[in-house]
Amino acid sequence: MRDHSKARIMPETHALPPAVLLLGPTASGKTAAALALAAHLPIEIISVDSALVYRDMDIGTAKPSAAEQAVCPHHLIDIISPEEAYSAASFCADARRLMGEISARGRLPVLVGGTMLYYKALRDGLSELPEADPTLRQEIEEAAARLGWPALHAQLATLDPDAAARLKPNDAQRIQRALEIVRLTGQPLAASYARKETQADTHRYISIALAPSERSVLHERIARRFDTMLLGGFVDEVRALLARYQLDPAMPSMRCVGYRQALEHLDGQIDMLTLRDKGVFATRQLAKRQLTWQRNLREHWPELVELDCLRPDLAEAVRGVVEAGL
C-alpha cells in the first residue's frame, strides 16, 4: 500500500476543487467503500448522517468504530448531546466550512451517509422558512394541551388542506411547525418551501449513489445488522443514555430508528422479540425512503452515478468513478 500521508490533490486553476458525495440506504456498504478509498487517495470523511452527530449513541447508529475512524479523519460525528437538535441548515454550514478546510489542506472531501435531505439541501438549497416564534409556539402548545393535537390538525386542515393531508393527526412536531409557518406567512406551506435560499457551489461534485439490485438481500443485511446491535448491547446503551441525559421520545435523537423501539421496550410496552421485529421493520422502511429520495435526486443530478451495492467489487467501482472524476 502506498503512503498517501503527504499526497496532494491540486485542482486545476480553472476548476472548482472536487468533493465526493457517496450516498445510499442503510446497510449498503457506504462506510466500507469510503474507507477503501483512503488506501488510495488522501481523503477526509464528512458524515452525512443525522444520527451520527449524537454523542454516546454508538451501537444503534452503527457509528464507525474507533479503528475505522483512525483510518482517515472523520468529521460531524459526536458533535452534540442527544438532548440537542441538529438541522439541515446546520449541516450545510458545517459541511461547506469543512469542505473548504479539507481542500485547503490539499485533501479530498468525501461526504458519506444516508440523510438524503442533507445532500439535497447542500446541492439544491434550503427553503426560506420563517424563524420560530416563541410566543406563537407557546400559544400552539397551550392549545394542544387543551384540545389535543388532532384538533390542531383539523385547524391546519382549514388553513392549508394540502399540508394537513400529508400529516398524521398526532404528529405533534410537524403540525406545530406547519401551523406556525402558515400563521406567520399567511400562505400555504408549499409556497414557503418553494422559495429557496441557494449558495454558489464551492466545489464540483463527484456524485455516487449505492442501490441494491435485489432489495431482499439488503433486507437480510438490515436484519443481520440489527441482530448484531442487540447482541452488542444496544438496549444497555439506551438505558445508559436515559440515565445520563434528560431525554424523552419526542426528541430528534430518540426518534432515530431503533431508539424509538428500544424506548418502548424499556418502558415495558414491548418485549425483546417485538423490539427486534419492529426495529428491523422500521429500518427496512427507512431504507425504502432513502431509495425513494435517491430516485428523486437522480432526476435532478444528471452526473449522479448509481452502483449496485451488492456487487463484489463495489470498493473498486467506487474508486474508479472517483478517480475518473478528479
XYZ file of C-alpha atoms in Angstrom:
326
model
C 0.000 0.000 0.000
C 1.386 3.389 -0.951
C 1.813 6.051 1.737
C -0.548 8.928 0.946
C 0.099 10.909 4.098
C 1.829 13.595 2.044
C -0.052 13.141 -1.211
C -1.753 16.221 -2.557
C -4.775 16.756 -4.779
C -4.304 20.021 -6.657
C -7.348 21.060 -8.663
C -6.832 22.807 -11.962
C -6.840 26.553 -11.602
C -9.885 26.969 -13.832
C -11.977 24.390 -11.980
C -13.572 24.192 -8.561
C -11.954 21.696 -6.174
C -13.572 18.241 -6.187
C -15.710 16.704 -3.470
C -17.227 13.228 -3.451
C -20.825 12.572 -2.472
C -21.305 8.905 -1.566
C -24.937 8.255 -0.701
C -27.005 5.145 -0.210
C -29.508 3.415 2.053
C -28.606 1.934 5.401
C -26.515 -1.262 5.217
C -25.470 -0.590 1.609
C -21.743 -0.583 2.365
C -21.048 3.154 2.226
C -18.590 3.212 5.131
C -16.515 0.297 3.846
C -16.372 1.767 0.339
C -15.300 5.156 1.688
C -12.620 3.686 3.923
C -11.278 1.686 0.981
C -10.738 4.987 -0.836
C -8.393 6.087 1.939
C -5.897 3.409 0.882
C -5.500 5.126 -2.485
C -6.404 8.798 -2.057
C -5.770 11.456 0.622
C -9.351 11.780 1.836
C -11.203 13.136 4.830
C -14.728 11.919 5.526
C -17.624 14.225 6.343
C -20.534 12.289 7.815
C -23.925 12.979 6.207
C -25.955 11.248 8.898
C -28.446 12.913 11.225
C -27.861 10.238 13.894
C -24.050 10.091 13.971
C -23.902 13.679 15.240
C -25.008 12.485 18.696
C -22.509 11.567 21.375
C -22.911 8.228 23.195
C -25.248 6.857 20.514
C -22.843 4.346 19.007
C -24.368 0.885 18.692
C -27.815 1.849 17.448
C -26.433 4.232 14.830
C -23.811 1.769 13.519
C -21.267 4.506 14.164
C -17.833 3.835 12.627
C -15.586 2.225 15.219
C -12.513 3.921 16.670
C -10.361 1.762 14.399
C -12.379 2.789 11.348
C -12.224 6.451 12.293
C -8.452 6.136 12.699
C -8.048 5.195 9.014
C -8.595 8.822 7.988
C -10.010 11.978 9.583
C -13.771 11.932 10.190
C -15.985 14.975 10.735
C -19.529 15.685 12.053
C -19.514 12.650 14.339
C -20.118 13.012 18.107
C -20.597 16.786 17.906
C -23.741 17.343 20.020
C -25.586 15.908 23.007
C -28.639 13.675 22.448
C -30.593 16.430 24.191
C -29.872 18.846 21.332
C -31.158 19.154 17.771
C -29.235 19.404 14.509
C -30.733 20.801 11.326
C -30.151 20.673 7.596
C -29.120 24.332 7.777
C -26.525 23.499 10.432
C -25.243 20.660 8.285
C -24.885 22.864 5.203
C -22.922 25.489 7.139
C -20.675 22.872 8.757
C -20.164 20.870 5.569
C -19.249 23.898 3.451
C -16.757 25.064 6.061
C -15.197 21.623 6.364
C -15.002 21.082 2.599
C -13.119 24.358 2.285
C -10.709 23.441 5.073
C -10.104 19.937 3.697
C -9.469 21.210 0.168
C -7.114 23.867 1.562
C -5.101 21.031 3.101
C -4.797 19.511 -0.384
C -7.043 16.604 0.511
C -10.303 15.267 -0.915
C -13.584 15.783 0.991
C -15.737 12.653 0.855
C -19.279 13.158 2.136
C -20.720 9.807 3.225
C -24.138 8.950 4.621
C -27.803 8.320 4.108
C -29.533 11.504 5.273
C -30.748 12.494 1.827
C -32.294 15.771 2.977
C -28.812 16.987 3.893
C -27.470 16.169 0.426
C -30.411 17.893 -1.227
C -30.043 20.976 0.968
C -26.334 21.188 0.176
C -26.789 20.845 -3.579
C -30.185 22.446 -4.205
C -30.526 24.985 -1.398
C -32.732 25.363 1.657
C -36.274 26.641 1.735
C -36.625 30.137 3.147
C -38.778 29.417 6.190
C -39.528 31.907 8.957
C -37.698 31.576 12.247
C -39.528 30.025 15.160
C -41.744 32.496 17.001
C -41.623 31.693 20.759
C -44.917 33.445 21.535
C -46.830 31.760 18.733
C -45.232 28.399 19.504
C -46.297 28.641 23.147
C -49.813 29.553 22.054
C -49.972 26.471 19.805
C -48.615 24.218 22.555
C -51.169 25.537 25.057
C -53.969 24.947 22.554
C -52.698 21.396 22.003
C -52.669 20.780 25.765
C -56.309 21.879 25.975
C -57.704 20.407 22.753
C -55.277 17.688 21.670
C -53.145 17.529 18.529
C -55.933 16.025 16.355
C -57.934 19.214 16.962
C -54.980 21.337 15.873
C -54.557 19.082 12.863
C -58.166 19.946 11.999
C -57.324 23.639 12.359
C -54.414 23.193 9.971
C -56.765 21.477 7.515
C -58.881 24.623 7.337
C -55.823 26.842 6.771
C -53.803 24.545 4.498
C -55.623 21.366 3.417
C -52.687 20.075 1.376
C -50.249 20.344 4.286
C -52.704 18.687 6.690
C -53.298 15.814 4.263
C -49.603 14.923 4.451
C -49.518 14.797 8.248
C -50.911 12.342 10.771
C -53.311 13.832 13.359
C -50.907 13.069 16.229
C -47.677 14.221 14.542
C -47.168 16.959 17.110
C -43.846 18.367 15.934
C -44.799 18.709 12.260
C -48.302 20.009 12.972
C -46.854 22.635 15.287
C -44.294 23.821 12.736
C -46.805 23.791 9.876
C -49.297 25.882 11.853
C -46.524 28.240 12.877
C -45.350 28.795 9.283
C -48.843 29.178 7.851
C -49.871 31.647 10.539
C -46.647 33.650 10.285
C -46.621 33.881 6.487
C -50.339 33.781 5.712
C -49.503 31.386 2.866
C -49.749 27.621 2.330
C -46.758 25.615 3.440
C -45.880 24.708 -0.150
C -45.404 28.377 -1.034
C -42.838 28.817 1.745
C -40.951 25.663 0.797
C -40.890 26.744 -2.848
C -38.741 29.773 -2.004
C -35.156 28.559 -1.978
C -32.075 30.122 -0.467
C -29.149 28.918 -2.535
C -25.424 29.493 -2.317
C -22.889 29.295 -5.115
C -21.128 25.952 -5.217
C -17.647 25.983 -3.742
C -16.828 22.504 -5.116
C -17.586 20.369 -8.113
C -19.252 17.161 -7.057
C -18.448 13.573 -7.960
C -21.768 12.016 -7.003
C -22.229 8.284 -6.412
C -25.398 6.527 -5.238
C -25.418 2.944 -3.972
C -28.565 0.901 -4.559
C -29.289 -2.850 -4.321
C -30.053 -4.908 -7.414
C -32.054 -7.191 -5.105
C -33.987 -5.479 -2.319
C -34.344 -8.779 -0.425
C -30.579 -9.037 0.027
C -30.472 -5.548 1.535
C -33.317 -6.576 3.861
C -31.270 -9.561 5.008
C -28.303 -7.294 5.698
C -30.516 -4.989 7.735
C -31.842 -7.873 9.832
C -28.325 -9.186 10.491
C -27.109 -5.733 11.449
C -29.991 -5.174 13.876
C -29.407 -8.590 15.458
C -25.724 -7.706 15.856
C -26.684 -4.439 17.532
C -28.911 -6.251 20.017
C -26.192 -8.776 20.800
C -23.712 -5.912 21.136
C -25.644 -4.279 23.974
C -27.937 -1.833 22.190
C -30.621 -1.924 24.900
C -27.988 -1.285 27.560
C -26.745 1.671 25.511
C -30.225 3.217 25.504
C -30.616 2.503 29.221
C -27.342 4.345 29.866
C -28.484 7.274 27.708
C -31.648 7.631 29.780
C -29.578 7.626 32.967
C -27.120 10.237 31.701
C -29.348 12.667 29.806
C -32.777 14.230 30.188
C -34.432 12.542 27.217
C -37.963 11.989 26.011
C -39.378 10.166 22.972
C -40.178 13.429 21.141
C -36.524 14.488 20.886
C -34.899 14.081 17.450
C -32.237 11.757 18.854
C -34.812 9.417 20.314
C -36.831 9.356 17.092
C -33.912 7.662 15.333
C -34.747 4.205 14.018
C -34.143 1.584 16.684
C -34.070 4.027 19.567
C -37.829 4.574 19.418
C -38.386 0.821 19.690
C -35.810 0.450 22.468
C -37.584 3.146 24.478
C -40.850 1.253 24.092
C -39.139 -1.889 25.381
C -37.572 -0.151 28.366
C -40.955 1.395 29.142
C -42.433 -2.098 29.310
C -44.619 -1.665 26.229
C -42.990 -4.409 24.113
C -40.821 -7.464 24.730
C -37.400 -8.136 23.196
C -38.756 -10.186 20.305
C -41.182 -7.405 19.377
C -38.372 -4.853 19.738
C -36.329 -6.861 17.272
C -39.160 -7.271 14.774
C -40.276 -3.627 14.975
C -36.691 -2.398 14.751
C -35.937 -4.453 11.642
C -39.194 -3.367 10.008
C -38.553 0.315 10.794
C -35.032 0.078 9.385
C -36.323 -1.513 6.191
C -38.843 1.302 5.875
C -36.025 3.800 6.344
C -34.081 2.139 3.520
C -37.159 2.321 1.309
C -37.488 6.061 1.960
C -33.792 6.585 1.280
C -34.041 4.807 -2.065
C -37.071 6.918 -2.996
C -35.038 10.030 -2.199
C -32.224 8.734 -4.402
C -34.543 8.235 -7.343
C -35.753 11.808 -6.980
C -32.224 13.165 -6.714
C -31.208 11.241 -9.829
C -33.783 13.208 -11.820
C -32.087 16.491 -10.874
C -28.432 15.468 -10.725
C -27.537 14.240 -14.235
C -23.973 13.420 -13.209
C -25.081 11.014 -10.445
C -23.571 7.558 -10.983
C -25.547 4.667 -9.487
C -23.723 1.484 -8.487
C -25.124 -1.841 -7.343
C -24.194 -2.047 -3.669
C -24.278 -5.860 -3.874
C -21.527 -6.183 -6.483
C -18.438 -7.910 -5.046
C -16.081 -5.262 -6.432
C -18.006 -2.303 -5.010
C -14.982 -0.622 -3.442
C -13.054 -0.813 -6.705
C -16.050 0.504 -8.652
C -16.437 3.484 -6.313
C -12.738 4.226 -6.585
C -12.942 4.046 -10.370
C -15.754 6.618 -10.527
C -13.906 8.935 -8.126
C -10.578 8.750 -9.929
C -12.266 9.320 -13.283
C -13.854 12.478 -11.916
C -10.723 14.009 -10.400
